[in-house]
């Protein structure tokens, strides 16, 4: 079995994640290819798409949200993701058990003794009128029947797990602030959620395996599980294994992949890229060493925005007083520093609609 070194995996990841070359794809196709984008910070997907797409126009993503072609909803790992409407409807039922389990893992004591099926029915009835509601409003409306859990546990269980909902615009629109207000997914899209598959088969799980490998592979089963948070996927992996090819990484782990997916030469040049908070190019793996150095492995989970130099985490970035401020994690070669500054200027212009190209690169540690 061929061994893929860290650099080979890095280049494969960059290619699949549209970070090796900016893609000439419609925004909807890019979101679909990526299997959704982590989006609990509403403006971050715009930076993620700017780094991935040629001539990205942020109004295109806003139009897809208002046009209901993409939605913001709790899905993989119980985090808010921006996904296509088709994927939200197809995947949501497969995530039900995981979503319940993750909310219970946080609020098990508060929700002890609560009949979750009854709570789900009450939540669906409350939200059936299509009126957008905040999590707090949902909790207060149900608190008379379930006063013990408290509003936070009650609201999160309904909104993040029991009732499939979307966060309505203006939440998530470009350069627009808006609170989180929720409506049922099926009523927002005018289509019903695909029902759970019959016991003994898992077509959605099999589709998720293929989609994950197309956007993240080559990868181990543990990486797939880390991306979606689902259990029960070994059977889905086994079902599609005959379609896949296998490799080993330098630690000896088996990596699975689609046979015709891109695996560029490890020496392929990798341009500087600015990643948003919680980008799935980093979070979508159990073993993140293909992009993140061990010394910095905690950065992605804190929401740090990462700058990739030669495909690897080399700095963090933020915006201060209209300037993109880059904080190196290590020293830069002169050419790398110049490339970071150039991309930082372009990002500043994007974020300011052309009003600023200011970038500040701090001294290395």
Short mmCIF file of C-alpha atoms in Angstrom, two decimals:
data_model
loop_
_atom_site.label_atom_id
_atom_site.label_comp_id
_atom_site.label_asym_id
_atom_site.label_seq_id
_atom_site.Cartn_x
_atom_site.Cartn_y
_atom_site.Cartn_z
CA UNK A 1 0.00 0.00 0.00
CA UNK A 2 1.47 3.35 -1.06
CA UNK A 3 2.52 5.77 1.68
CA UNK A 4 1.46 9.40 1.35
CA UNK A 5 3.69 11.80 3.22
CA UNK A 6 2.46 14.87 5.04
CA UNK A 7 3.32 17.15 2.13
CA UNK A 8 1.45 14.94 -0.34
CA UNK A 9 -1.61 15.00 1.92
CA UNK A 10 -1.27 18.75 2.26
CA UNK A 11 -1.34 19.29 -1.49
CA UNK A 12 -4.26 16.91 -1.92
CA UNK A 13 -6.21 18.77 0.76
CA UNK A 14 -5.47 22.15 -0.81
CA UNK A 15 -6.61 20.88 -4.21
CA UNK A 16 -9.85 19.38 -2.87
CA UNK A 17 -10.55 22.47 -0.77
CA UNK A 18 -10.10 24.80 -3.77
CA UNK A 19 -7.12 26.41 -2.04
CA UNK A 20 -4.42 25.40 -4.49
CA UNK A 21 -5.94 27.34 -7.38
CA UNK A 22 -8.94 29.64 -7.09
CA UNK A 23 -11.78 27.81 -8.81
CA UNK A 24 -14.06 29.21 -11.51
CA UNK A 25 -17.18 27.72 -9.98
CA UNK A 26 -20.61 29.17 -9.23
CA UNK A 27 -20.97 29.86 -5.52
CA UNK A 28 -23.70 27.23 -5.11
CA UNK A 29 -21.51 24.57 -6.72
CA UNK A 30 -18.59 25.51 -4.46
CA UNK A 31 -20.70 25.22 -1.28
CA UNK A 32 -21.99 21.86 -2.49
CA UNK A 33 -18.50 20.59 -3.35
CA UNK A 34 -17.18 21.56 0.10
CA UNK A 35 -20.00 19.70 1.81
CA UNK A 36 -21.07 22.95 3.43
CA UNK A 37 -19.08 25.60 5.27
CA UNK A 38 -18.77 26.14 8.99
CA UNK A 39 -20.76 29.29 9.66
CA UNK A 40 -21.42 30.03 13.31
CA UNK A 41 -19.61 33.32 12.68
CA UNK A 42 -21.92 34.78 10.01
CA UNK A 43 -19.37 36.67 7.92
CA UNK A 44 -16.66 34.01 7.86
CA UNK A 45 -17.98 31.99 4.88
CA UNK A 46 -17.51 35.05 2.69
CA UNK A 47 -13.78 35.05 3.44
CA UNK A 48 -13.65 31.31 2.91
CA UNK A 49 -15.20 31.64 -0.54
CA UNK A 50 -13.07 34.68 -1.42
CA UNK A 51 -9.98 32.55 -0.76
CA UNK A 52 -11.33 29.73 -2.93
CA UNK A 53 -13.15 31.26 -5.89
CA UNK A 54 -11.98 33.41 -8.77
CA UNK A 55 -13.59 36.88 -8.73
CA UNK A 56 -15.92 35.99 -5.86
CA UNK A 57 -18.79 38.48 -5.48
CA UNK A 58 -20.22 38.37 -1.93
CA UNK A 59 -23.64 39.46 -3.18
CA UNK A 60 -23.87 36.09 -4.90
CA UNK A 61 -23.86 34.27 -1.57
CA UNK A 62 -26.32 36.74 -0.05
CA UNK A 63 -28.66 36.17 -3.00
CA UNK A 64 -28.48 32.41 -2.49
CA UNK A 65 -29.48 32.86 1.15
CA UNK A 66 -32.42 35.14 0.42
CA UNK A 67 -33.36 32.94 -2.54
CA UNK A 68 -33.36 29.89 -0.22
CA UNK A 69 -30.88 27.93 -2.33
CA UNK A 70 -28.50 27.73 0.65
CA UNK A 71 -29.41 27.70 4.34
CA UNK A 72 -27.78 28.15 7.71
CA UNK A 73 -28.62 25.26 10.01
CA UNK A 74 -27.24 23.06 12.78
CA UNK A 75 -25.72 20.01 11.15
CA UNK A 76 -22.22 18.52 11.29
CA UNK A 77 -20.84 18.33 14.85
CA UNK A 78 -23.91 20.34 16.04
CA UNK A 79 -22.34 23.49 14.66
CA UNK A 80 -24.03 25.96 12.35
CA UNK A 81 -23.19 25.17 8.75
CA UNK A 82 -23.96 26.89 5.49
CA UNK A 83 -25.18 24.13 3.17
CA UNK A 84 -27.19 23.84 0.00
CA UNK A 85 -30.92 23.42 0.41
CA UNK A 86 -30.73 20.01 -1.26
CA UNK A 87 -28.05 18.79 1.14
CA UNK A 88 -29.91 20.11 4.18
CA UNK A 89 -33.03 18.18 3.22
CA UNK A 90 -31.13 15.02 2.30
CA UNK A 91 -28.80 14.93 5.31
CA UNK A 92 -30.80 16.27 8.23
CA UNK A 93 -32.56 13.07 9.32
CA UNK A 94 -29.24 11.20 9.34
CA UNK A 95 -27.94 13.76 11.87
CA UNK A 96 -30.94 13.61 14.26
CA UNK A 97 -29.52 11.12 16.75
CA UNK A 98 -26.13 12.85 16.85
CA UNK A 99 -27.70 16.26 17.40
CA UNK A 100 -29.82 14.99 20.30
CA UNK A 101 -26.85 13.24 21.84
CA UNK A 102 -24.61 16.28 21.65
CA UNK A 103 -27.14 18.61 23.25
CA UNK A 104 -27.77 16.02 25.96
CA UNK A 105 -24.03 15.77 26.50
CA UNK A 106 -24.06 19.44 27.46
CA UNK A 107 -27.37 19.60 29.34
CA UNK A 108 -27.94 16.05 30.59
CA UNK A 109 -28.62 17.13 34.18
CA UNK A 110 -30.97 19.95 33.19
CA UNK A 111 -32.94 17.75 30.77
CA UNK A 112 -33.11 14.69 33.01
CA UNK A 113 -36.66 13.38 33.03
CA UNK A 114 -37.84 15.50 30.08
CA UNK A 115 -39.82 13.54 27.48
CA UNK A 116 -37.89 14.65 24.40
CA UNK A 117 -40.48 13.30 21.98
CA UNK A 118 -43.17 15.37 23.69
CA UNK A 119 -40.87 18.39 23.68
CA UNK A 120 -40.19 17.90 19.97
CA UNK A 121 -43.92 17.74 19.22
CA UNK A 122 -44.56 20.91 21.22
CA UNK A 123 -41.69 22.66 19.44
CA UNK A 124 -43.00 21.68 16.02
CA UNK A 125 -46.48 22.92 16.93
CA UNK A 126 -45.10 26.23 18.19
CA UNK A 127 -43.03 26.84 15.06
CA UNK A 128 -45.64 25.60 12.60
CA UNK A 129 -46.95 29.13 11.99
CA UNK A 130 -43.67 30.02 10.24
CA UNK A 131 -43.04 33.03 12.47
CA UNK A 132 -39.26 33.49 12.94
CA UNK A 133 -38.34 33.08 16.60
CA UNK A 134 -35.18 33.32 18.64
CA UNK A 135 -34.04 30.42 20.77
CA UNK A 136 -35.00 32.40 23.86
CA UNK A 137 -38.50 33.06 22.55
CA UNK A 138 -38.98 29.36 21.87
CA UNK A 139 -37.78 28.47 25.36
CA UNK A 140 -40.05 31.01 27.05
CA UNK A 141 -43.07 29.78 25.10
CA UNK A 142 -42.44 26.20 26.27
CA UNK A 143 -41.27 26.95 29.80
CA UNK A 144 -44.76 26.80 31.27
CA UNK A 145 -44.89 23.08 30.51
CA UNK A 146 -41.19 22.41 31.17
CA UNK A 147 -39.97 24.93 33.77
CA UNK A 148 -37.21 22.79 35.30
CA UNK A 149 -34.54 22.68 32.55
CA UNK A 150 -34.18 26.44 32.28
CA UNK A 151 -34.40 28.47 29.07
CA UNK A 152 -30.93 27.77 27.68
CA UNK A 153 -31.16 23.97 27.82
CA UNK A 154 -34.78 23.93 26.67
CA UNK A 155 -34.24 26.30 23.76
CA UNK A 156 -31.05 24.66 22.52
CA UNK A 157 -32.56 21.20 22.62
CA UNK A 158 -35.50 22.31 20.49
CA UNK A 159 -33.63 24.54 18.03
CA UNK A 160 -30.33 22.67 17.70
CA UNK A 161 -31.66 19.12 17.78
CA UNK A 162 -35.35 18.30 17.96
CA UNK A 163 -36.88 20.54 15.29
CA UNK A 164 -34.99 21.00 12.00
CA UNK A 165 -34.80 24.77 11.52
CA UNK A 166 -32.92 27.35 9.48
CA UNK A 167 -31.60 30.72 10.58
CA UNK A 168 -33.39 33.29 8.48
CA UNK A 169 -31.83 36.31 6.77
CA UNK A 170 -30.68 38.97 7.43
CA UNK A 171 -28.51 36.64 9.54
CA UNK A 172 -25.57 35.65 7.36
CA UNK A 173 -25.92 38.30 4.67
CA UNK A 174 -22.86 40.24 3.52
CA UNK A 175 -21.90 43.07 5.87
CA UNK A 176 -25.29 42.82 7.56
CA UNK A 177 -25.97 42.29 11.25
CA UNK A 178 -28.96 40.28 12.32
CA UNK A 179 -29.96 38.22 15.31
CA UNK A 180 -30.61 34.50 15.14
CA UNK A 181 -34.23 33.80 14.28
CA UNK A 182 -35.42 30.35 13.30
CA UNK A 183 -38.14 28.81 11.16
CA UNK A 184 -38.73 25.14 10.28
CA UNK A 185 -36.48 23.91 7.48
CA UNK A 186 -39.28 22.25 5.51
CA UNK A 187 -41.57 25.30 5.58
CA UNK A 188 -38.72 27.65 4.62
CA UNK A 189 -37.85 25.53 1.59
CA UNK A 190 -41.36 24.36 0.73
CA UNK A 191 -40.12 20.76 0.64
CA UNK A 192 -40.13 17.97 3.15
CA UNK A 193 -37.01 16.56 4.76
CA UNK A 194 -36.00 13.16 3.41
CA UNK A 195 -37.15 10.50 5.91
CA UNK A 196 -34.69 8.26 7.74
CA UNK A 197 -33.50 5.28 5.77
CA UNK A 198 -34.91 1.86 6.66
CA UNK A 199 -32.86 -0.14 9.14
CA UNK A 200 -30.11 -2.12 7.54
CA UNK A 201 -29.22 0.38 4.84
CA UNK A 202 -27.57 3.78 4.93
CA UNK A 203 -27.58 5.50 1.52
CA UNK A 204 -27.09 8.92 3.12
CA UNK A 205 -24.07 7.68 5.06
CA UNK A 206 -22.61 6.21 1.88
CA UNK A 207 -23.16 9.51 0.04
CA UNK A 208 -21.48 11.38 2.90
CA UNK A 209 -18.43 9.13 2.62
CA UNK A 210 -18.08 9.91 -1.08
CA UNK A 211 -18.73 13.62 -0.63
CA UNK A 212 -16.26 13.86 2.24
CA UNK A 213 -13.49 12.16 0.32
CA UNK A 214 -14.12 14.37 -2.72
CA UNK A 215 -13.55 17.50 -0.62
CA UNK A 216 -11.13 16.25 2.08
CA UNK A 217 -9.49 13.01 1.01
CA UNK A 218 -7.35 11.03 1.21
CA UNK A 219 -8.53 10.54 4.79
CA UNK A 220 -8.98 8.01 7.55
CA UNK A 221 -12.31 6.89 8.94
CA UNK A 222 -11.50 8.86 12.09
CA UNK A 223 -11.18 12.02 9.97
CA UNK A 224 -14.60 11.42 8.43
CA UNK A 225 -16.13 10.99 11.89
CA UNK A 226 -14.41 14.15 13.14
CA UNK A 227 -15.89 16.13 10.24
CA UNK A 228 -19.52 15.08 10.61
CA UNK A 229 -19.74 13.82 14.19
CA UNK A 230 -21.83 10.82 13.13
CA UNK A 231 -21.61 7.30 14.46
CA UNK A 232 -22.49 4.19 12.52
CA UNK A 233 -20.38 5.15 9.52
CA UNK A 234 -18.10 2.07 9.45
CA UNK A 235 -20.95 0.16 7.77
CA UNK A 236 -21.29 2.92 5.16
CA UNK A 237 -17.53 2.89 4.58
CA UNK A 238 -17.62 -0.88 4.18
CA UNK A 239 -20.44 -0.61 1.64
CA UNK A 240 -18.49 1.74 -0.64
CA UNK A 241 -15.02 0.35 0.00
CA UNK A 242 -15.01 -1.46 -3.33
CA UNK A 243 -15.21 1.93 -5.07
CA UNK A 244 -12.22 3.35 -3.18
CA UNK A 245 -8.44 3.17 -3.22
CA UNK A 246 -6.28 2.87 -0.10
CA UNK A 247 -3.04 4.44 1.09
CA UNK A 248 -1.11 4.70 4.34
CA UNK A 249 0.09 7.85 6.02
CA UNK A 250 3.46 8.15 7.73
CA UNK A 251 1.91 6.96 11.00
CA UNK A 252 0.60 3.79 9.37
CA UNK A 253 -3.08 4.79 9.33
CA UNK A 254 -5.17 3.57 6.41
CA UNK A 255 -6.37 6.42 4.22
CA UNK A 256 -9.27 6.00 1.82
CA UNK A 257 -9.89 8.00 -1.33
CA UNK A 258 -11.82 8.22 -4.56
CA UNK A 259 -9.71 6.70 -7.34
CA UNK A 260 -9.87 9.66 -9.72
CA UNK A 261 -9.67 12.48 -7.17
CA UNK A 262 -6.72 14.91 -7.51
CA UNK A 263 -3.53 14.05 -5.63
CA UNK A 264 -1.04 16.67 -6.86
CA UNK A 265 2.71 16.29 -6.84
CA UNK A 266 3.97 17.16 -3.32
CA UNK A 267 6.25 19.80 -4.86
CA UNK A 268 3.34 21.69 -6.43
CA UNK A 269 3.66 25.37 -5.37
CA UNK A 270 1.02 26.44 -2.86
CA UNK A 271 -0.01 30.11 -2.77
CA UNK A 272 -0.65 32.12 0.38
CA UNK A 273 -4.24 31.73 1.54
CA UNK A 274 -6.16 33.46 4.35
CA UNK A 275 -8.63 31.13 6.08
CA UNK A 276 -11.62 32.30 8.15
CA UNK A 277 -12.46 31.22 11.69
CA UNK A 278 -13.32 27.53 12.10
CA UNK A 279 -12.61 26.73 8.46
CA UNK A 280 -13.35 23.11 7.65
CA UNK A 281 -10.09 22.78 5.72
CA UNK A 282 -8.56 22.63 9.19
CA UNK A 283 -11.38 21.40 11.43
CA UNK A 284 -12.53 18.67 9.05
CA UNK A 285 -9.95 16.13 10.26
CA UNK A 286 -9.10 14.18 13.36
CA UNK A 287 -5.41 14.41 12.43
CA UNK A 288 -4.84 18.02 11.34
CA UNK A 289 -1.09 17.75 10.92
CA UNK A 290 -1.44 17.88 7.14
CA UNK A 291 -2.02 21.64 7.59
CA UNK A 292 -1.45 22.58 11.24
CA UNK A 293 1.87 22.07 13.01
CA UNK A 294 1.69 20.20 16.32
CA UNK A 295 2.85 23.31 18.17
CA UNK A 296 -0.24 25.18 16.94
CA UNK A 297 -2.86 22.43 16.90
CA UNK A 298 -5.09 24.29 19.36
CA UNK A 299 -5.51 27.33 17.11
CA UNK A 300 -8.43 26.13 14.96
CA UNK A 301 -10.73 25.27 17.86
CA UNK A 302 -10.24 28.73 19.38
CA UNK A 303 -11.52 30.38 16.23
CA UNK A 304 -8.15 31.77 15.20
CA UNK A 305 -8.00 32.81 11.56
CA UNK A 306 -5.04 31.09 9.95
CA UNK A 307 -2.73 32.19 7.14
CA UNK A 308 -1.33 29.36 5.04
CA UNK A 309 2.18 29.78 3.64
CA UNK A 310 3.41 26.92 1.47
CA UNK A 311 0.20 25.16 2.47
CA UNK A 312 0.80 25.21 6.22
CA UNK A 313 -0.28 27.35 9.15
CA UNK A 314 2.30 30.11 9.37
CA UNK A 315 0.41 33.04 10.91
CA UNK A 316 -2.89 34.22 12.28
CA UNK A 317 -4.76 37.27 11.08
CA UNK A 318 -7.40 39.72 12.23
CA UNK A 319 -8.82 43.08 11.24
CA UNK A 320 -8.06 46.20 13.28
CA UNK A 321 -9.05 49.75 12.30
CA UNK A 322 -9.61 48.70 8.71
CA UNK A 323 -6.23 46.99 8.36
CA UNK A 324 -5.56 43.28 8.01
CA UNK A 325 -3.11 42.49 10.80
CA UNK A 326 -0.96 39.38 10.36
CA UNK A 327 0.80 37.80 13.34
CA UNK A 328 3.45 35.27 12.22
CA UNK A 329 3.82 31.97 14.04
CA UNK A 330 7.35 31.60 12.66
CA UNK A 331 9.83 33.53 10.57
CA UNK A 332 9.08 34.28 6.90
CA UNK A 333 11.44 34.23 3.97
CA UNK A 334 11.42 37.60 2.17
CA UNK A 335 9.42 36.19 -0.74
CA UNK A 336 6.85 34.68 1.64
CA UNK A 337 6.52 37.92 3.58
CA UNK A 338 5.91 39.76 0.32
CA UNK A 339 3.27 37.24 -0.75
CA UNK A 340 1.53 37.46 2.64
CA UNK A 341 1.46 41.25 2.41
CA UNK A 342 0.10 41.12 -1.14
CA UNK A 343 -2.72 38.73 -0.24
CA UNK A 344 -3.41 40.72 2.92
CA UNK A 345 -3.84 43.88 0.85
CA UNK A 346 -6.26 42.08 -1.47
CA UNK A 347 -8.23 40.79 1.53
CA UNK A 348 -8.38 44.27 3.08
CA UNK A 349 -9.78 45.59 -0.19
CA UNK A 350 -12.36 42.80 -0.30
CA UNK A 351 -13.51 43.37 3.27
CA UNK A 352 -13.74 47.14 2.82
CA UNK A 353 -15.28 47.19 -0.67
CA UNK A 354 -12.07 48.73 -1.96
CA UNK A 355 -11.78 51.48 0.64
CA UNK A 356 -8.59 50.09 2.21
CA UNK A 357 -5.59 48.01 1.21
CA UNK A 358 -3.83 48.36 4.55
CA UNK A 359 -1.97 45.36 5.90
CA UNK A 360 0.36 45.10 8.87
CA UNK A 361 2.71 42.14 9.24
CA UNK A 362 4.04 41.90 12.78
CA UNK A 363 7.59 40.76 13.50
CA UNK A 364 8.05 36.99 13.85
CA UNK A 365 8.09 35.49 17.35
#
